[in-house]
PDB file of C-alpha atoms in Angstrom:
ATOM      1  CA  MET A 124      16.767 -16.839 -37.927  1.00 69.00           C
ATOM      2  CA  LYS A 125      13.077 -16.121 -37.318  1.00 72.00           C
ATOM      3  CA  THR A 126      12.901 -19.005 -34.850  1.00 78.00           C
ATOM      4  CA  ARG A 127      15.730 -17.533 -32.751  1.00 72.00           C
ATOM      5  CA  LEU A 128      14.069 -14.140 -32.759  1.00 69.00           C
ATOM      6  CA  LEU A 129      10.737 -15.664 -31.727  1.00 67.00           C
ATOM      7  CA  LEU A 130      12.370 -17.699 -28.936  1.00 68.00           C
ATOM      8  CA  GLY A 131      14.213 -14.605 -27.713  1.00 69.00           C
ATOM      9  CA  LEU A 132      11.008 -12.565 -27.611  1.00 65.00           C
ATOM     10  CA  LEU A 133       9.170 -15.352 -25.780  1.00 63.00           C
ATOM     11  CA  GLY A 134      12.010 -15.543 -23.257  1.00 65.00           C
ATOM     12  CA  LEU A 135      11.830 -11.805 -22.616  1.00 64.00           C
ATOM     13  CA  LEU A 136       8.067 -12.010 -22.236  1.00 59.00           C
ATOM     14  CA  PHE A 137       8.430 -14.835 -19.703  1.00 56.00           C
ATOM     15  CA  ILE A 138      10.997 -12.877 -17.686  1.00 59.00           C
ATOM     16  CA  ALA A 139       8.824  -9.744 -17.706  1.00 56.00           C
ATOM     17  CA  CYS A 140       5.785 -11.697 -16.483  1.00 54.00           C
ATOM     18  CA  SER A 141       7.692 -13.367 -13.661  1.00 52.00           C
ATOM     19  CA  CYS A 142       8.981 -10.131 -12.103  1.00 55.00           C
ATOM     20  CA  ASN A 143       7.464  -8.955  -8.821  1.00 49.00           C
ATOM     21  CA  LYS A 144       5.706  -5.773  -9.804  1.00 52.00           C
ATOM     22  CA  GLU A 145       4.258  -3.326  -7.370  1.00 52.00           C
ATOM     23  CA  GLU A 146       1.317  -1.351  -8.540  1.00 56.00           C
ATOM     24  CA  PHE A 147      -0.997   1.315  -7.297  1.00 60.00           C
ATOM     25  CA  PRO A 148      -4.024  -0.486  -5.838  1.00 68.00           C
ATOM     26  CA  ASP A 149      -7.603   0.439  -6.594  1.00 70.00           C
ATOM     27  CA  ARG A 150     -10.060   0.906  -3.735  1.00 73.00           C
ATOM     28  CA  GLU A 151     -11.750  -2.461  -4.234  1.00 79.00           C
ATOM     29  CA  THR A 152      -8.396  -4.243  -3.848  1.00 81.00           C
ATOM     30  CA  LEU A 153      -7.692  -2.499  -0.556  1.00 84.00           C
ATOM     31  CA  VAL A 154     -11.025  -3.048   1.210  1.00 88.00           C
ATOM     32  CA  GLY A 155     -10.638  -5.325   4.204  1.00 91.00           C
ATOM     33  CA  LYS A 156      -8.300  -6.009   7.088  1.00 93.00           C
ATOM     34  CA  TRP A 157      -4.493  -6.056   6.652  1.00 92.00           C
ATOM     35  CA  ALA A 158      -2.254  -7.400   9.422  1.00 92.00           C
ATOM     36  CA  LEU A 159       1.358  -6.413   9.981  1.00 91.00           C
ATOM     37  CA  LYS A 160       3.651  -8.871   8.241  1.00 89.00           C
ATOM     38  CA  ASP A 161       6.307  -8.781  10.971  1.00 84.00           C
ATOM     39  CA  GLY A 162       4.613  -7.388  14.021  1.00 84.00           C
ATOM     40  CA  PRO A 163       2.012  -7.951  16.714  1.00 86.00           C
ATOM     41  CA  SER A 164      -1.362  -9.352  15.661  1.00 80.00           C
ATOM     42  CA  ASP A 165      -3.255  -6.556  17.456  1.00 84.00           C
ATOM     43  CA  SER A 166      -1.730  -3.946  15.094  1.00 84.00           C
ATOM     44  CA  TYR A 167      -3.451  -3.788  11.725  1.00 89.00           C
ATOM     45  CA  VAL A 168      -5.030  -1.498   9.161  1.00 89.00           C
ATOM     46  CA  GLU A 169      -8.603  -1.738   7.949  1.00 90.00           C
ATOM     47  CA  PHE A 170      -9.718  -0.196   4.667  1.00 88.00           C
ATOM     48  CA  GLY A 171     -13.188   0.910   3.667  1.00 85.00           C
ATOM     49  CA  MET A 172     -13.934   2.425   0.263  1.00 80.00           C
ATOM     50  CA  TRP A 173     -12.723   5.927   1.198  1.00 77.00           C
ATOM     51  CA  ARG A 174     -11.190   5.647   4.644  1.00 82.00           C
ATOM     52  CA  MET A 175      -8.572   3.594   6.424  1.00 82.00           C
ATOM     53  CA  ASN A 176      -8.248   3.037  10.166  1.00 84.00           C
ATOM     54  CA  ILE A 177      -5.045   2.035  11.928  1.00 83.00           C
ATOM     55  CA  ILE A 178      -5.523   0.007  15.059  1.00 84.00           C
ATOM     56  CA  ASN A 179      -2.373  -0.025  17.209  1.00 81.00           C
ATOM     57  CA  GLY A 180      -3.435   0.492  20.804  1.00 78.00           C
ATOM     58  CA  ASN A 181      -5.567   3.417  19.629  1.00 80.00           C
ATOM     59  CA  THR A 182      -7.328   4.225  16.349  1.00 81.00           C
ATOM     60  CA  GLN A 183      -6.344   6.773  13.728  1.00 80.00           C
ATOM     61  CA  GLU A 184      -8.481   7.577  10.705  1.00 80.00           C
ATOM     62  CA  TYR A 185      -7.044   8.338   7.258  1.00 81.00           C
ATOM     63  CA  GLN A 186      -8.641   9.315   3.971  1.00 80.00           C
ATOM     64  CA  TYR A 187      -7.569   7.369   0.861  1.00 77.00           C
ATOM     65  CA  SER A 188      -7.085   9.212  -2.424  1.00 75.00           C
ATOM     66  CA  PRO A 189      -7.089   6.816  -5.405  1.00 69.00           C
ATOM     67  CA  LEU A 190      -5.955   9.608  -7.748  1.00 71.00           C
ATOM     68  CA  ASN A 191      -2.401   9.590  -6.385  1.00 71.00           C
ATOM     69  CA  ASN A 192      -2.543   6.485  -4.125  1.00 70.00           C
ATOM     70  CA  THR A 193      -1.955   8.427  -0.970  1.00 75.00           C
ATOM     71  CA  LEU A 194      -3.375   8.336   2.529  1.00 76.00           C
ATOM     72  CA  TYR A 195      -4.068  11.586   4.330  1.00 73.00           C
ATOM     73  CA  LEU A 196      -4.201  11.705   8.110  1.00 67.00           C
ATOM     74  CA  TYR A 197      -7.122  13.542   9.708  1.00 60.00           C
ATOM     75  CA  PRO A 198      -7.385  16.311  10.773  1.00 55.00           C
ATOM     76  CA  ASN A 199      -6.895  17.571   7.297  1.00 58.00           C
ATOM     77  CA  LYS A 200      -4.288  19.980   6.047  1.00 61.00           C
ATOM     78  CA  TYR A 201      -6.464  23.077   6.372  1.00 66.00           C
ATOM     79  CA  ASP A 202      -7.723  22.458   9.925  1.00 72.00           C
ATOM     80  CA  ASP A 203      -4.394  21.536  11.520  1.00 70.00           C
ATOM     81  CA  PRO A 204      -1.399  21.642   9.141  1.00 69.00           C
ATOM     82  CA  ASP A 205       1.088  20.516  11.835  1.00 72.00           C
ATOM     83  CA  LYS A 206      -0.652  17.154  12.257  1.00 68.00           C
ATOM     84  CA  PHE A 207      -1.269  16.563   8.544  1.00 71.00           C
ATOM     85  CA  SER A 208       0.684  13.725   6.931  1.00 76.00           C
ATOM     86  CA  THR A 209       0.705  11.803   3.665  1.00 78.00           C
ATOM     87  CA  HIS A 210       1.560   8.148   3.084  1.00 83.00           C
ATOM     88  CA  THR A 211       2.169   6.458  -0.271  1.00 83.00           C
ATOM     89  CA  ILE A 212       0.700   2.979  -0.899  1.00 84.00           C
ATOM     90  CA  TYR A 213       2.044   0.147  -3.079  1.00 87.00           C
ATOM     91  CA  TYR A 214       0.466  -3.254  -3.666  1.00 88.00           C
ATOM     92  CA  ASN A 215       2.301  -6.432  -4.744  1.00 89.00           C
ATOM     93  CA  LYS A 216      -0.274  -8.534  -6.570  1.00 86.00           C
ATOM     94  CA  LYS A 217       1.778 -11.760  -6.606  1.00 87.00           C
ATOM     95  CA  LYS A 218       2.519 -11.730  -2.867  1.00 90.00           C
ATOM     96  CA  ASP A 219      -0.804 -10.047  -1.940  1.00 89.00           C
ATOM     97  CA  GLU A 220       1.162  -7.598   0.201  1.00 92.00           C
ATOM     98  CA  LEU A 221       0.527  -3.958   0.880  1.00 90.00           C
ATOM     99  CA  ARG A 222       3.373  -1.514   1.602  1.00 91.00           C
ATOM    100  CA  ILE A 223       2.671   1.883   3.120  1.00 88.00           C
ATOM    101  CA  TRP A 224       5.324   4.566   3.504  1.00 88.00           C
ATOM    102  CA  HIS A 225       5.802   5.950   7.052  1.00 86.00           C
ATOM    103  CA  ILE A 226       2.864   4.155   8.698  1.00 85.00           C
ATOM    104  CA  LEU A 227       3.609   2.419  12.011  1.00 85.00           C
ATOM    105  CA  LYS A 228       7.244   3.452  11.657  1.00 84.00           C
ATOM    106  CA  GLU A 229       8.422   1.183  14.468  1.00 88.00           C
ATOM    107  CA  TYR A 230       7.616  -1.836  12.247  1.00 88.00           C
ATOM    108  CA  GLY A 231       8.932  -0.383   8.989  1.00 88.00           C
ATOM    109  CA  ASP A 232      12.016  -1.377   7.030  1.00 90.00           C
ATOM    110  CA  ASP A 233      15.113   0.758   6.395  1.00 89.00           C
ATOM    111  CA  SER A 234      13.448   2.607   3.526  1.00 89.00           C
ATOM    112  CA  GLY A 235      10.441   3.600   5.670  1.00 90.00           C
ATOM    113  CA  TYR A 236       7.876   1.095   4.329  1.00 92.00           C
ATOM    114  CA  THR A 237       5.694  -1.080   6.543  1.00 92.00           C
ATOM    115  CA  THR A 238       4.432  -4.313   4.976  1.00 93.00           C
ATOM    116  CA  PHE A 239       0.958  -5.781   5.560  1.00 93.00           C
ATOM    117  CA  LYS A 240      -0.626  -9.124   4.564  1.00 94.00           C
ATOM    118  CA  ARG A 241      -4.330  -9.526   3.884  1.00 91.00           C
ATOM    119  CA  GLN A 242      -6.243 -11.246   6.692  1.00 88.00           C
TER     120      GLN A 242
END
């Protein structure tokens, strides 16, 4: 009886470890250049410790907030509230992919996420 219980628990542990889990990335994980997964090679995002730049014909600068894993587009909310936007970030550790909500919308999926691979 104990052997069956132990085998069952080990099976559940194996299944839980093999799932693709998305997590909120820390700043050190994000630093570097990320290319569009399914898009032109000249469109990419580049993270520093506090800022992110999108290069897609022109450059836009965003501020990264690790407290709620969100990007904020400059100019900030107080200077020009009509141009302010927020973008949620998810990181898939197993695939080393970054998904950002409503960034480069023309390359996003049906749910509004654009996927990037580390370069």
